[in-house]
Amino acid sequence: MSRWRSGEAEIERFLAEAGLQDVSGAQADGGAWLTRARRTVQTAASLVDTDPESAYVLAYDAARYGCTALLAQQGLRPTTAGGHLVVERAVRAQFGDPFKAYGMLRRRRNELEYPSHPGDRADKEEADGAVTAARGIIDAVERLLPHLGFFMTH
């Protein structure tokens, strides 16, 4: 399989700025990340009624694991310098609209984890929406993963 061409310049920039780095071997297996994403979204769904905030955070984690699967399959991983934001930017640059919800999940997860307003909590509806969005992202990852090869730097 060849290098994914869409978003190529952005990925090159993230590599140059050390937001992403090359990986190989077992670290370049997107399948393991996809399995983790599926398991985590199931756990998130099981908590929607009893613990919506944890369900929301886990739904976000599941979506992130899915997006990380796409990067890993290309021999890439985010660095601590790039963090979760580079995951969002990299998958959006390469794969577009199916990953639009990831940004919303990431921002809201940050609000829940680091609240600026007392009482800012997720409710069941919001958590359920996050689980649905994460499942959509994971489904898109599953469709894309077999078509990805290593992103070789020039």
PDB file of C-alpha atoms in Angstrom:
ATOM      1  CA  MET A   1       0.000   0.000   0.000  1.00  0.00           C
ATOM      2  CA  SER A   2       1.168   3.477  -0.726  1.00  0.00           C
ATOM      3  CA  ARG A   3       1.397   6.634   1.294  1.00  0.00           C
ATOM      4  CA  TRP A   4      -1.923   8.415   1.921  1.00  0.00           C
ATOM      5  CA  ARG A   5      -1.651  11.599  -0.152  1.00  0.00           C
ATOM      6  CA  SER A   6      -4.412  13.750   1.338  1.00  0.00           C
ATOM      7  CA  GLY A   7      -3.027  15.948   4.115  1.00  0.00           C
ATOM      8  CA  GLU A   8       0.532  15.045   3.190  1.00  0.00           C
ATOM      9  CA  ALA A   9       1.934  18.550   3.778  1.00  0.00           C
ATOM     10  CA  GLU A  10       0.359  18.767   7.236  1.00  0.00           C
ATOM     11  CA  ILE A  11       1.791  15.395   8.267  1.00  0.00           C
ATOM     12  CA  GLU A  12       5.237  16.452   7.012  1.00  0.00           C
ATOM     13  CA  ARG A  13       4.923  19.648   9.092  1.00  0.00           C
ATOM     14  CA  PHE A  14       3.859  17.735  12.231  1.00  0.00           C
ATOM     15  CA  LEU A  15       6.867  15.461  11.787  1.00  0.00           C
ATOM     16  CA  ALA A  16       9.221  18.423  11.290  1.00  0.00           C
ATOM     17  CA  GLU A  17       7.789  20.174  14.384  1.00  0.00           C
ATOM     18  CA  ALA A  18       8.014  16.944  16.442  1.00  0.00           C
ATOM     19  CA  GLY A  19       4.256  16.738  16.999  1.00  0.00           C
ATOM     20  CA  LEU A  20       4.395  13.323  15.327  1.00  0.00           C
ATOM     21  CA  GLN A  21       7.209  10.817  15.120  1.00  0.00           C
ATOM     22  CA  ASP A  22       7.941   7.709  13.080  1.00  0.00           C
ATOM     23  CA  VAL A  23       7.422   4.273  14.630  1.00  0.00           C
ATOM     24  CA  SER A  24       7.916   0.761  13.336  1.00  0.00           C
ATOM     25  CA  GLY A  25       7.394  -2.850  14.304  1.00  0.00           C
ATOM     26  CA  ALA A  26       4.605  -3.625  16.766  1.00  0.00           C
ATOM     27  CA  GLN A  27       4.057   0.095  17.407  1.00  0.00           C
ATOM     28  CA  ALA A  28       2.917   0.447  13.800  1.00  0.00           C
ATOM     29  CA  ASP A  29      -0.055  -1.885  14.242  1.00  0.00           C
ATOM     30  CA  GLY A  30      -3.280   0.057  13.973  1.00  0.00           C
ATOM     31  CA  GLY A  31      -5.296  -3.103  14.599  1.00  0.00           C
ATOM     32  CA  ALA A  32      -4.358  -3.199  18.271  1.00  0.00           C
ATOM     33  CA  TRP A  33      -5.500   0.413  18.703  1.00  0.00           C
ATOM     34  CA  LEU A  34      -8.756  -0.334  16.896  1.00  0.00           C
ATOM     35  CA  THR A  35      -9.436  -3.262  19.225  1.00  0.00           C
ATOM     36  CA  ARG A  36      -8.798  -0.999  22.208  1.00  0.00           C
ATOM     37  CA  ALA A  37     -11.127   1.644  20.746  1.00  0.00           C
ATOM     38  CA  ARG A  38     -13.961  -0.862  20.322  1.00  0.00           C
ATOM     39  CA  ARG A  39     -13.559  -2.183  23.871  1.00  0.00           C
ATOM     40  CA  THR A  40     -13.457   1.323  25.349  1.00  0.00           C
ATOM     41  CA  VAL A  41     -16.550   2.538  23.509  1.00  0.00           C
ATOM     42  CA  GLN A  42     -18.448  -0.503  24.817  1.00  0.00           C
ATOM     43  CA  THR A  43     -17.402   0.391  28.346  1.00  0.00           C
ATOM     44  CA  ALA A  44     -18.453   4.007  27.767  1.00  0.00           C
ATOM     45  CA  ALA A  45     -21.884   2.882  26.550  1.00  0.00           C
ATOM     46  CA  SER A  46     -22.358   0.761  29.672  1.00  0.00           C
ATOM     47  CA  LEU A  47     -21.836   3.840  31.897  1.00  0.00           C
ATOM     48  CA  VAL A  48     -24.113   6.357  30.152  1.00  0.00           C
ATOM     49  CA  ASP A  49     -27.011   5.893  32.584  1.00  0.00           C
ATOM     50  CA  THR A  50     -25.025   5.578  35.804  1.00  0.00           C
ATOM     51  CA  ASP A  51     -21.984   7.815  35.262  1.00  0.00           C
ATOM     52  CA  PRO A  52     -22.435  10.098  32.246  1.00  0.00           C
ATOM     53  CA  GLU A  53     -19.255  12.109  32.832  1.00  0.00           C
ATOM     54  CA  SER A  54     -17.055   9.015  32.875  1.00  0.00           C
ATOM     55  CA  ALA A  55     -18.971   7.690  29.878  1.00  0.00           C
ATOM     56  CA  TYR A  56     -18.223  10.919  27.979  1.00  0.00           C
ATOM     57  CA  VAL A  57     -14.512  10.815  28.820  1.00  0.00           C
ATOM     58  CA  LEU A  58     -14.290   7.148  27.841  1.00  0.00           C
ATOM     59  CA  ALA A  59     -16.144   7.829  24.583  1.00  0.00           C
ATOM     60  CA  TYR A  60     -13.556  10.487  23.811  1.00  0.00           C
ATOM     61  CA  ASP A  61     -10.752   8.061  24.690  1.00  0.00           C
ATOM     62  CA  ALA A  62     -12.292   5.466  22.367  1.00  0.00           C
ATOM     63  CA  ALA A  63     -12.392   7.995  19.514  1.00  0.00           C
ATOM     64  CA  ARG A  64      -8.773   8.976  20.217  1.00  0.00           C
ATOM     65  CA  TYR A  65      -7.685   5.345  20.187  1.00  0.00           C
ATOM     66  CA  GLY A  66      -9.396   4.928  16.838  1.00  0.00           C
ATOM     67  CA  CYS A  67      -7.668   7.979  15.415  1.00  0.00           C
ATOM     68  CA  THR A  68      -4.367   6.798  16.848  1.00  0.00           C
ATOM     69  CA  ALA A  69      -4.944   3.504  14.997  1.00  0.00           C
ATOM     70  CA  LEU A  70      -4.900   5.406  11.700  1.00  0.00           C
ATOM     71  CA  LEU A  71      -1.631   7.082  12.594  1.00  0.00           C
ATOM     72  CA  ALA A  72      -0.034   3.873  13.884  1.00  0.00           C
ATOM     73  CA  GLN A  73      -0.969   2.028  10.700  1.00  0.00           C
ATOM     74  CA  GLN A  74       1.031   4.667   8.841  1.00  0.00           C
ATOM     75  CA  GLY A  75       4.033   4.267  11.145  1.00  0.00           C
ATOM     76  CA  LEU A  76       3.252   7.481  13.028  1.00  0.00           C
ATOM     77  CA  ARG A  77       2.437   8.389  16.601  1.00  0.00           C
ATOM     78  CA  PRO A  78       1.778  11.619  18.449  1.00  0.00           C
ATOM     79  CA  THR A  79       4.477  12.914  20.767  1.00  0.00           C
ATOM     80  CA  THR A  80       3.949  14.599  24.104  1.00  0.00           C
ATOM     81  CA  ALA A  81       4.639  17.868  22.261  1.00  0.00           C
ATOM     82  CA  GLY A  82       1.836  17.171  19.778  1.00  0.00           C
ATOM     83  CA  GLY A  83      -0.553  15.488  22.154  1.00  0.00           C
ATOM     84  CA  HIS A  84      -4.237  15.030  21.500  1.00  0.00           C
ATOM     85  CA  LEU A  85      -4.483  18.149  19.324  1.00  0.00           C
ATOM     86  CA  VAL A  86      -2.065  16.810  16.718  1.00  0.00           C
ATOM     87  CA  VAL A  87      -4.116  13.601  16.553  1.00  0.00           C
ATOM     88  CA  GLU A  88      -7.171  15.699  15.696  1.00  0.00           C
ATOM     89  CA  ARG A  89      -5.355  17.836  13.143  1.00  0.00           C
ATOM     90  CA  ALA A  90      -3.603  14.907  11.492  1.00  0.00           C
ATOM     91  CA  VAL A  91      -6.719  12.787  10.971  1.00  0.00           C
ATOM     92  CA  ARG A  92      -8.804  15.757   9.856  1.00  0.00           C
ATOM     93  CA  ALA A  93      -6.123  16.792   7.349  1.00  0.00           C
ATOM     94  CA  GLN A  94      -5.897  13.288   5.941  1.00  0.00           C
ATOM     95  CA  PHE A  95      -9.404  11.900   6.217  1.00  0.00           C
ATOM     96  CA  GLY A  96     -11.766  14.882   6.583  1.00  0.00           C
ATOM     97  CA  ASP A  97     -15.389  14.973   7.637  1.00  0.00           C
ATOM     98  CA  PRO A  98     -15.811  11.537   9.250  1.00  0.00           C
ATOM     99  CA  PHE A  99     -13.468  12.845  11.962  1.00  0.00           C
ATOM    100  CA  LYS A 100     -15.026  16.265  12.501  1.00  0.00           C
ATOM    101  CA  ALA A 101     -16.723  15.102  15.713  1.00  0.00           C
ATOM    102  CA  TYR A 102     -13.354  14.236  17.257  1.00  0.00           C
ATOM    103  CA  GLY A 103     -12.567  17.933  17.774  1.00  0.00           C
ATOM    104  CA  MET A 104     -15.866  18.525  19.560  1.00  0.00           C
ATOM    105  CA  LEU A 105     -15.295  15.457  21.748  1.00  0.00           C
ATOM    106  CA  ARG A 106     -11.754  16.598  22.565  1.00  0.00           C
ATOM    107  CA  ARG A 107     -12.773  20.132  23.522  1.00  0.00           C
ATOM    108  CA  ARG A 108     -15.715  19.000  25.652  1.00  0.00           C
ATOM    109  CA  ARG A 109     -13.617  16.335  27.346  1.00  0.00           C
ATOM    110  CA  ASN A 110     -11.148  19.076  28.304  1.00  0.00           C
ATOM    111  CA  GLU A 111     -13.999  21.148  29.771  1.00  0.00           C
ATOM    112  CA  LEU A 112     -15.146  18.181  31.833  1.00  0.00           C
ATOM    113  CA  GLU A 113     -11.655  17.270  32.996  1.00  0.00           C
ATOM    114  CA  TYR A 114     -10.600  20.876  33.697  1.00  0.00           C
ATOM    115  CA  PRO A 115     -13.849  22.741  34.459  1.00  0.00           C
ATOM    116  CA  SER A 116     -13.868  26.523  34.458  1.00  0.00           C
ATOM    117  CA  HIS A 117     -17.483  26.706  35.691  1.00  0.00           C
ATOM    118  CA  PRO A 118     -18.702  24.967  38.843  1.00  0.00           C
ATOM    119  CA  GLY A 119     -21.292  22.319  38.149  1.00  0.00           C
ATOM    120  CA  ASP A 120     -20.360  21.870  34.488  1.00  0.00           C
ATOM    121  CA  ARG A 121     -21.223  18.214  34.061  1.00  0.00           C
ATOM    122  CA  ALA A 122     -22.244  15.890  31.272  1.00  0.00           C
ATOM    123  CA  ASP A 123     -25.748  14.455  31.383  1.00  0.00           C
ATOM    124  CA  LYS A 124     -27.048  11.181  29.940  1.00  0.00           C
ATOM    125  CA  GLU A 125     -28.026  12.747  26.604  1.00  0.00           C
ATOM    126  CA  GLU A 126     -24.632  14.319  26.110  1.00  0.00           C
ATOM    127  CA  ALA A 127     -22.832  11.114  27.080  1.00  0.00           C
ATOM    128  CA  ASP A 128     -25.021   9.096  24.739  1.00  0.00           C
ATOM    129  CA  GLY A 129     -24.217  11.542  21.933  1.00  0.00           C
ATOM    130  CA  ALA A 130     -20.507  11.158  22.656  1.00  0.00           C
ATOM    131  CA  VAL A 131     -20.780   7.366  22.472  1.00  0.00           C
ATOM    132  CA  THR A 132     -22.621   7.650  19.147  1.00  0.00           C
ATOM    133  CA  ALA A 133     -19.974  10.034  17.780  1.00  0.00           C
ATOM    134  CA  ALA A 134     -17.158   7.764  18.953  1.00  0.00           C
ATOM    135  CA  ARG A 135     -18.798   4.754  17.300  1.00  0.00           C
ATOM    136  CA  GLY A 136     -19.040   6.710  14.045  1.00  0.00           C
ATOM    137  CA  ILE A 137     -15.347   7.550  14.215  1.00  0.00           C
ATOM    138  CA  ILE A 138     -14.419   3.949  15.002  1.00  0.00           C
ATOM    139  CA  ASP A 139     -16.533   2.714  12.079  1.00  0.00           C
ATOM    140  CA  ALA A 140     -14.717   5.147   9.757  1.00  0.00           C
ATOM    141  CA  VAL A 141     -11.358   3.944  11.117  1.00  0.00           C
ATOM    142  CA  GLU A 142     -12.332   0.349  10.456  1.00  0.00           C
ATOM    143  CA  ARG A 143     -13.132   1.183   6.818  1.00  0.00           C
ATOM    144  CA  LEU A 144      -9.885   3.122   6.283  1.00  0.00           C
ATOM    145  CA  LEU A 145      -7.335   1.016   8.142  1.00  0.00           C
ATOM    146  CA  PRO A 146      -6.865  -1.736   5.520  1.00  0.00           C
ATOM    147  CA  HIS A 147      -6.046   0.895   2.882  1.00  0.00           C
ATOM    148  CA  LEU A 148      -3.193   2.574   4.731  1.00  0.00           C
ATOM    149  CA  GLY A 149       0.507   2.062   4.249  1.00  0.00           C
ATOM    150  CA  PHE A 150       3.504   3.663   5.891  1.00  0.00           C
ATOM    151  CA  PHE A 151       3.884   7.414   5.650  1.00  0.00           C
ATOM    152  CA  MET A 152       7.480   7.502   4.540  1.00  0.00           C
ATOM    153  CA  THR A 153       9.289  10.805   4.911  1.00  0.00           C
ATOM    154  CA  HIS A 154      11.110  12.138   1.884  1.00  0.00           C
TER     155      HIS A 154
END
